[in-house]
C-alpha positions as a Markdown table, in Angstrom:
| # | Residue | x | y | z |
|---|---|---|---|---|
| 1 | Unk | 89.6 | 85.3 | 124.5 |
| 2 | Unk | 89.9 | 84.4 | 120.9 |
| 3 | Unk | 86.7 | 84.7 | 119.0 |
| 4 | Unk | 86.0 | 82.2 | 116.2 |
| 5 | Unk | 83.2 | 82.4 | 113.7 |
| 6 | Unk | 82.9 | 79.2 | 111.7 |
| 7 | Unk | 81.6 | 78.8 | 108.1 |
| 8 | Unk | 78.5 | 77.0 | 109.5 |
| 9 | Unk | 77.6 | 80.4 | 111.1 |
| 10 | Unk | 78.1 | 82.2 | 107.8 |
| 11 | Unk | 75.0 | 83.6 | 106.1 |
| 12 | Unk | 75.6 | 84.8 | 102.5 |
| 13 | Unk | 74.7 | 88.5 | 102.0 |
| 14 | Unk | 75.1 | 91.2 | 99.5 |
| 15 | Unk | 77.4 | 93.1 | 102.0 |
| 16 | Unk | 80.6 | 94.0 | 100.1 |
| 17 | Unk | 84.0 | 95.2 | 101.1 |
| 18 | Unk | 82.8 | 98.7 | 100.3 |
| 19 | Unk | 80.1 | 98.3 | 102.8 |
| 20 | Unk | 82.6 | 97.0 | 105.3 |
| 21 | Unk | 84.7 | 100.1 | 104.6 |
| 22 | Unk | 81.8 | 102.4 | 105.3 |
| 23 | Unk | 81.0 | 100.6 | 108.5 |
| 24 | Unk | 84.6 | 101.1 | 109.8 |
| 25 | Unk | 84.5 | 104.7 | 108.9 |
| 26 | Unk | 81.3 | 105.2 | 110.8 |
| 27 | Unk | 82.9 | 104.0 | 114.1 |
| 28 | Unk | 86.3 | 105.7 | 113.7 |
| 29 | Unk | 85.3 | 108.7 | 115.7 |
| 30 | Unk | 85.1 | 106.9 | 119.0 |
| 31 | Unk | 87.2 | 104.6 | 121.1 |
| 32 | Unk | 86.6 | 101.0 | 120.1 |
| 33 | Unk | 86.0 | 98.6 | 123.0 |
| 34 | Unk | 86.3 | 94.8 | 122.9 |
| 35 | Unk | 82.6 | 94.7 | 122.0 |
| 36 | Unk | 83.4 | 97.0 | 119.1 |
| 37 | Unk | 86.0 | 94.6 | 117.8 |
| 38 | Unk | 83.6 | 91.7 | 118.2 |
| 39 | Unk | 81.1 | 93.6 | 116.0 |
| 40 | Unk | 83.8 | 94.3 | 113.4 |
| 41 | Unk | 84.6 | 90.6 | 113.3 |
| 42 | Unk | 80.9 | 89.8 | 112.9 |
| 43 | Unk | 80.6 | 92.4 | 110.1 |
| 44 | Unk | 83.6 | 90.9 | 108.3 |
| 45 | Unk | 82.0 | 87.4 | 108.7 |
| 46 | Unk | 78.9 | 88.6 | 106.8 |
| 47 | Unk | 80.9 | 90.3 | 104.1 |
| 48 | Unk | 81.4 | 88.7 | 100.7 |
| 49 | Unk | 83.6 | 89.4 | 97.7 |
| 50 | Unk | 87.0 | 89.9 | 99.4 |
| 51 | Unk | 88.9 | 87.8 | 96.8 |
| 52 | Unk | 87.4 | 89.9 | 94.0 |
| 53 | Unk | 88.3 | 93.0 | 95.9 |
| 54 | Unk | 91.9 | 91.8 | 96.1 |
| 55 | Unk | 91.9 | 91.0 | 92.3 |
| 56 | Unk | 90.6 | 94.4 | 91.4 |
| 57 | Unk | 93.1 | 96.2 | 93.7 |
| 58 | Unk | 96.0 | 94.4 | 92.1 |
| 59 | Unk | 94.8 | 95.0 | 88.6 |
| 60 | Unk | 94.3 | 98.7 | 89.4 |
| 61 | Unk | 97.9 | 98.9 | 90.4 |
| 62 | Unk | 99.0 | 97.7 | 87.0 |
| 63 | Unk | 96.4 | 99.5 | 84.9 |
| 64 | Unk | 97.1 | 102.8 | 86.6 |
| 65 | Unk | 100.9 | 102.1 | 86.8 |
| 66 | Unk | 100.8 | 103.6 | 90.3 |
| 67 | Unk | 103.5 | 101.7 | 92.0 |
| 68 | Unk | 103.0 | 103.7 | 95.2 |
| 69 | Unk | 100.0 | 101.4 | 95.9 |
| 70 | Unk | 102.3 | 98.5 | 96.4 |
| 71 | Unk | 102.9 | 98.3 | 100.1 |
| 72 | Unk | 104.0 | 95.0 | 101.6 |
| 73 | Unk | 103.4 | 94.0 | 105.2 |
| 74 | Unk | 105.9 | 91.2 | 105.8 |
| 75 | Unk | 108.0 | 90.9 | 102.6 |
| 76 | Unk | 106.8 | 88.3 | 100.1 |
| 77 | Unk | 104.0 | 86.9 | 102.2 |
| 78 | Unk | 101.6 | 89.9 | 102.5 |
| 79 | Unk | 100.3 | 93.0 | 100.9 |
| 80 | Unk | 98.5 | 96.0 | 102.4 |
| 81 | Unk | 95.3 | 96.9 | 100.4 |
| 82 | Unk | 94.2 | 100.3 | 101.5 |
| 83 | Unk | 91.4 | 100.5 | 104.1 |
| 84 | Unk | 90.3 | 103.6 | 106.0 |
| 85 | Unk | 92.0 | 106.3 | 108.1 |
| 86 | Unk | 92.0 | 104.1 | 111.2 |
| 87 | Unk | 92.0 | 100.6 | 109.8 |
| 88 | Unk | 94.2 | 98.8 | 107.3 |
| 89 | Unk | 93.2 | 95.9 | 105.0 |
| 90 | Unk | 95.9 | 93.3 | 104.5 |
| 91 | Unk | 96.1 | 89.9 | 102.8 |
| 92 | Unk | 98.5 | 87.2 | 103.8 |
| 93 | Unk | 99.6 | 84.4 | 101.6 |
| 94 | Unk | 100.0 | 81.0 | 103.3 |
| 95 | Unk | 102.4 | 78.7 | 101.6 |
| 96 | Unk | 102.1 | 74.9 | 101.9 |
| 97 | Unk | 104.8 | 73.0 | 103.8 |
| 98 | Unk | 106.0 | 71.5 | 100.5 |
| 99 | Unk | 106.9 | 74.9 | 99.2 |
| 100 | Unk | 108.9 | 76.1 | 102.3 |
| 101 | Unk | 112.6 | 75.8 | 102.3 |
| 102 | Unk | 113.4 | 73.8 | 105.5 |
| 103 | Unk | 114.4 | 74.4 | 108.2 |
| 104 | Unk | 113.5 | 78.1 | 108.0 |
| 105 | Unk | 109.7 | 77.7 | 108.5 |
| 106 | Unk | 109.4 | 81.5 | 109.1 |
| 107 | Unk | 111.4 | 82.6 | 106.1 |
| 108 | Unk | 109.9 | 85.3 | 103.8 |
| 109 | Unk | 107.8 | 86.6 | 106.7 |
| 110 | Unk | 105.8 | 83.5 | 107.3 |
| 111 | Unk | 105.4 | 82.8 | 111.0 |
| 112 | Unk | 104.9 | 79.1 | 111.1 |
| 113 | Unk | 105.4 | 77.3 | 114.4 |
| 114 | Unk | 106.2 | 80.5 | 116.2 |
| 115 | Unk | 104.4 | 81.0 | 119.5 |
| 116 | Unk | 103.7 | 84.7 | 119.7 |
| 117 | Unk | 101.2 | 87.4 | 120.7 |
| 118 | Unk | 100.4 | 90.6 | 118.9 |
| 119 | Unk | 100.6 | 94.2 | 120.1 |
| 120 | Unk | 97.5 | 95.0 | 118.1 |
| 121 | Unk | 94.0 | 93.6 | 117.6 |
| 122 | Unk | 94.0 | 91.3 | 114.6 |
| 123 | Unk | 90.8 | 90.3 | 112.8 |
| 124 | Unk | 91.3 | 87.7 | 110.0 |
| 125 | Unk | 89.1 | 85.8 | 107.6 |
| 126 | Unk | 89.9 | 82.9 | 105.4 |
| 127 | Unk | 89.1 | 83.8 | 101.8 |
| 128 | Unk | 90.9 | 81.2 | 99.7 |
| 129 | Unk | 92.2 | 77.6 | 100.3 |
| 130 | Unk | 91.8 | 75.3 | 103.2 |
| 131 | Unk | 93.6 | 77.7 | 105.6 |
| 132 | Unk | 96.2 | 77.4 | 108.3 |
| 133 | Unk | 95.8 | 75.6 | 111.7 |
| 134 | Unk | 96.6 | 77.5 | 114.8 |
| 135 | Unk | 97.2 | 76.6 | 118.4 |
| 136 | Unk | 95.8 | 79.2 | 120.8 |
| 137 | Unk | 97.1 | 80.2 | 124.2 |
| 138 | Unk | 96.1 | 82.9 | 126.6 |
| 139 | Unk | 98.2 | 85.1 | 129.0 |
| 140 | Unk | 97.8 | 88.0 | 131.4 |
| 141 | Unk | 99.9 | 90.7 | 129.8 |
| 142 | Unk | 99.8 | 92.9 | 132.9 |
| 143 | Unk | 101.8 | 90.3 | 134.8 |
| 144 | Unk | 104.6 | 90.1 | 132.2 |
| 145 | Unk | 107.7 | 92.1 | 133.0 |
| 146 | Unk | 109.2 | 91.6 | 129.5 |
| 147 | Unk | 112.5 | 90.0 | 130.3 |
| 148 | Unk | 114.3 | 87.3 | 128.3 |
| 149 | Unk | 113.7 | 83.9 | 129.8 |
| 150 | Unk | 110.9 | 85.2 | 132.0 |
| 151 | Unk | 108.4 | 82.5 | 133.0 |
| 152 | Unk | 104.9 | 83.3 | 131.7 |
| 153 | Unk | 101.7 | 81.5 | 132.6 |
| 154 | Unk | 100.4 | 80.7 | 129.1 |
| 155 | Unk | 97.2 | 78.6 | 129.1 |
| 156 | Unk | 96.4 | 76.4 | 126.1 |
| 157 | Unk | 93.0 | 77.0 | 124.7 |
| 158 | Unk | 92.8 | 74.6 | 121.8 |
| 159 | Unk | 93.4 | 74.4 | 118.1 |
| 160 | Unk | 91.5 | 76.2 | 115.3 |
| 161 | Unk | 91.6 | 76.2 | 111.5 |
| 162 | Unk | 91.1 | 79.4 | 109.5 |
| 163 | Unk | 89.2 | 77.7 | 106.6 |
| 164 | Unk | 87.3 | 79.6 | 103.9 |
| 165 | Unk | 84.6 | 81.9 | 105.3 |
| 166 | Unk | 85.7 | 81.6 | 108.9 |
| 167 | Unk | 86.8 | 84.5 | 111.0 |
| 168 | Unk | 89.2 | 84.8 | 114.0 |
| 169 | Unk | 89.7 | 87.8 | 116.2 |
| 170 | Unk | 93.0 | 87.7 | 118.2 |
| 171 | Unk | 92.8 | 90.1 | 121.1 |
| 172 | Unk | 95.7 | 92.5 | 121.5 |
| 173 | Unk | 98.4 | 91.3 | 123.9 |
| 174 | Unk | 96.4 | 88.5 | 125.6 |
| 175 | Unk | 96.0 | 85.9 | 122.8 |
| 176 | Unk | 99.0 | 83.9 | 121.8 |
| 177 | Unk | 99.1 | 81.5 | 118.9 |
| 178 | Unk | 101.3 | 79.4 | 116.6 |
| 179 | Unk | 100.3 | 78.8 | 113.0 |
| 180 | Unk | 101.0 | 75.7 | 110.8 |
| 181 | Unk | 101.2 | 75.4 | 107.0 |
| 182 | Unk | 97.9 | 74.7 | 105.2 |
| 183 | Unk | 97.4 | 71.7 | 102.9 |
| 184 | Unk | 96.8 | 74.0 | 99.9 |
| 185 | Unk | 97.8 | 77.5 | 99.1 |
| 186 | Unk | 95.6 | 79.8 | 101.1 |
| 187 | Unk | 94.9 | 83.5 | 101.6 |
| 188 | Unk | 93.6 | 85.4 | 104.6 |
| 189 | Unk | 92.0 | 88.9 | 104.7 |
| 190 | Unk | 93.0 | 91.0 | 107.7 |
| 191 | Unk | 91.6 | 94.1 | 109.4 |
| 192 | Unk | 94.3 | 95.9 | 111.6 |
| 193 | Unk | 94.0 | 99.2 | 113.5 |
| 194 | Unk | 96.6 | 101.7 | 112.2 |
| 195 | Unk | 97.0 | 103.4 | 115.5 |
| 196 | Unk | 97.9 | 101.4 | 118.6 |
| 197 | Unk | 97.9 | 102.6 | 122.2 |
| 198 | Unk | 100.8 | 100.4 | 123.1 |
| 199 | Unk | 100.9 | 99.3 | 126.7 |
| 200 | Unk | 102.6 | 95.9 | 126.7 |
| 201 | Unk | 105.1 | 94.1 | 124.6 |
| 202 | Unk | 105.0 | 91.5 | 121.8 |
| 203 | Unk | 107.0 | 88.4 | 122.5 |
| 204 | Unk | 108.0 | 85.0 | 121.2 |
| 205 | Unk | 107.4 | 82.2 | 123.7 |
| 206 | Unk | 108.9 | 78.7 | 124.2 |
| 207 | Unk | 105.9 | 76.5 | 124.7 |
| 208 | Unk | 107.9 | 73.7 | 126.3 |
| 209 | Unk | 109.1 | 75.9 | 129.1 |
| 210 | Unk | 106.5 | 78.7 | 129.1 |
| 211 | Unk | 109.3 | 81.3 | 128.9 |
| 212 | Unk | 110.0 | 84.4 | 126.7 |
| 213 | Unk | 112.7 | 83.5 | 124.2 |
| 214 | Unk | 112.7 | 86.4 | 121.8 |
| 215 | Unk | 111.2 | 89.8 | 121.1 |
| 216 | Unk | 109.5 | 90.6 | 117.7 |
| 217 | Unk | 110.8 | 93.4 | 115.6 |
| 218 | Unk | 107.8 | 95.7 | 115.4 |
| 219 | Unk | 106.1 | 98.2 | 117.5 |
| 220 | Unk | 107.7 | 99.0 | 120.8 |
| 221 | Unk | 110.3 | 96.2 | 120.4 |
| 222 | Unk | 111.7 | 97.7 | 117.2 |
| 223 | Unk | 111.9 | 101.1 | 118.9 |
| 224 | Unk | 113.8 | 99.5 | 121.8 |
| 225 | Unk | 116.1 | 97.7 | 119.4 |
| 226 | Unk | 117.1 | 100.9 | 117.6 |
| 227 | Unk | 117.7 | 102.7 | 120.9 |
| 228 | Unk | 119.8 | 99.8 | 122.3 |
| 229 | Unk | 121.9 | 99.9 | 119.1 |
| 230 | Unk | 122.5 | 103.6 | 119.6 |
| 231 | Unk | 123.5 | 103.2 | 123.2 |
| 232 | Unk | 125.8 | 100.3 | 122.3 |
| 233 | Unk | 128.2 | 102.6 | 120.5 |
| 234 | Unk | 127.3 | 106.0 | 121.9 |
| 235 | Unk | 127.5 | 106.6 | 125.6 |
| 236 | Unk | 127.3 | 110.4 | 125.3 |
| 237 | Unk | 124.9 | 112.7 | 127.3 |
| 238 | Unk | 123.1 | 113.3 | 124.0 |
| 239 | Unk | 122.3 | 109.6 | 123.6 |
| 240 | Unk | 121.2 | 109.4 | 127.2 |
| 241 | Unk | 118.9 | 112.4 | 126.7 |
| 242 | Unk | 117.2 | 110.7 | 123.8 |
| 243 | Unk | 116.6 | 107.6 | 126.0 |
| 244 | Unk | 115.3 | 109.7 | 128.8 |
| 245 | Unk | 113.0 | 111.6 | 126.5 |
| 246 | Unk | 111.6 | 108.3 | 125.2 |
| 247 | Unk | 111.1 | 107.0 | 128.7 |
| 248 | Unk | 109.2 | 110.1 | 129.8 |
| 249 | Unk | 107.0 | 110.5 | 126.7 |
| 250 | Unk | 106.0 | 106.9 | 125.7 |
| 251 | Unk | 102.7 | 105.7 | 127.0 |
| 252 | Unk | 103.8 | 102.1 | 126.7 |
| 253 | Unk | 104.7 | 100.9 | 130.2 |
| 254 | Unk | 106.6 | 97.9 | 128.9 |
| 255 | Unk | 108.8 | 100.2 | 126.8 |
| 256 | Unk | 109.2 | 102.7 | 129.8 |
| 257 | Unk | 110.5 | 99.8 | 131.9 |
| 258 | Unk | 112.8 | 98.5 | 129.3 |
| 259 | Unk | 114.3 | 102.0 | 128.7 |
| 260 | Unk | 114.7 | 102.6 | 132.4 |
| 261 | Unk | 116.7 | 99.3 | 132.6 |
| 262 | Unk | 118.7 | 100.3 | 129.5 |
| 263 | Unk | 119.7 | 103.6 | 131.0 |
| 264 | Unk | 120.5 | 102.1 | 134.3 |
| 265 | Unk | 122.7 | 99.5 | 132.6 |
| 266 | Unk | 124.5 | 101.8 | 130.2 |
| 267 | Unk | 125.0 | 104.8 | 132.5 |
| 268 | Unk | 124.9 | 103.1 | 135.9 |
| 269 | Unk | 121.9 | 105.2 | 136.9 |
| 270 | Unk | 119.7 | 104.6 | 139.9 |
| 271 | Unk | 116.7 | 102.4 | 138.9 |
| 272 | Unk | 114.4 | 103.7 | 141.6 |
| 273 | Unk | 115.0 | 107.3 | 140.4 |
| 274 | Unk | 114.3 | 106.4 | 136.8 |
| 275 | Unk | 111.1 | 104.6 | 137.9 |
| 276 | Unk | 109.9 | 107.8 | 139.5 |
| 277 | Unk | 111.0 | 109.9 | 136.6 |
| 278 | Unk | 109.2 | 107.8 | 134.1 |
| 279 | Unk | 106.1 | 107.4 | 136.3 |
| 280 | Unk | 106.2 | 103.6 | 136.2 |
| 281 | Unk | 103.6 | 102.2 | 138.6 |
| 282 | Unk | 105.2 | 100.0 | 141.2 |
| 283 | Unk | 102.5 | 97.4 | 140.8 |
| 284 | Unk | 103.5 | 97.0 | 137.1 |
| 285 | Unk | 107.1 | 96.0 | 137.9 |
| 286 | Unk | 109.3 | 97.1 | 140.7 |
| 287 | Unk | 112.9 | 98.3 | 140.1 |
| 288 | Unk | 114.3 | 95.5 | 142.1 |
| 289 | Unk | 112.8 | 92.9 | 139.8 |
| 290 | Unk | 115.5 | 93.9 | 137.2 |
| 291 | Unk | 118.4 | 92.4 | 139.0 |
| 292 | Unk | 120.4 | 91.1 | 136.1 |
| 293 | Unk | 121.2 | 91.8 | 132.4 |
| 294 | Unk | 118.7 | 89.2 | 131.2 |
| 295 | Unk | 116.6 | 91.8 | 129.4 |
| 296 | Unk | 117.8 | 90.9 | 125.9 |
| 297 | Unk | 117.1 | 93.6 | 123.3 |
| 298 | Unk | 119.7 | 91.7 | 121.2 |
| 299 | Unk | 117.2 | 88.9 | 121.0 |
| 300 | Unk | 114.7 | 90.9 | 119.1 |
| 301 | Unk | 113.9 | 89.2 | 115.8 |
């Protein structure tokens, strides 16, 4: 369930981004539960000085002339700003509707009016401007096969606004949202885990039908996109061996299932045998549930 901390709950403190960094480092040696992410969100909510941290980080890039520090996240719209070994800091710039070239509301990496989940925990704080609005939905990722046009039970939870000094924690896989342009230029500050124990997929949904309409090009979906491209022009045993190796070694069940279907489709292999070979639990998705070619790796953004 999305966690929202409003500005009215904010209590000014001397806690800085450096203090936040040390807090994250202190918990990196253990597995972080949902309660742990909740505490990170609460810690970020009490932190102050993020905008000054961003300013100093950018100035340091130019003063030191160290261009290796310039690492973007989604093209023009975001920038990675260091962090710790296990967590990355990122800012995202949110452009107003007037400054977006219609009809491409998601151009330059901005994901406006795109109903999607994330394959990572995302903790975000408004640090400048009036902030974007977001519609929140909820799903049960373990019940999603991951097929194009698959019907998914997405439950509407309401609308929130990431205004200055508010914090939202989007839970990995389960929380779905769509964002809308702010009234004024805005910036959000994100905490994102660098390592992800991927289990399920990241999708784009059609809210009018409740169906999967696209796959997002990151994480497991990007891996599948590359593998599918290879198998589109190379039907050799070597290509099949690469696919089989991925299916056997990945811990992501969604990716295992997709690779099994890909091998079955490209090399006419028995699905049940692949399910056994890849150790896909039958209660996750049965082989006979993939009865068509509707799994659309070509629909990955």
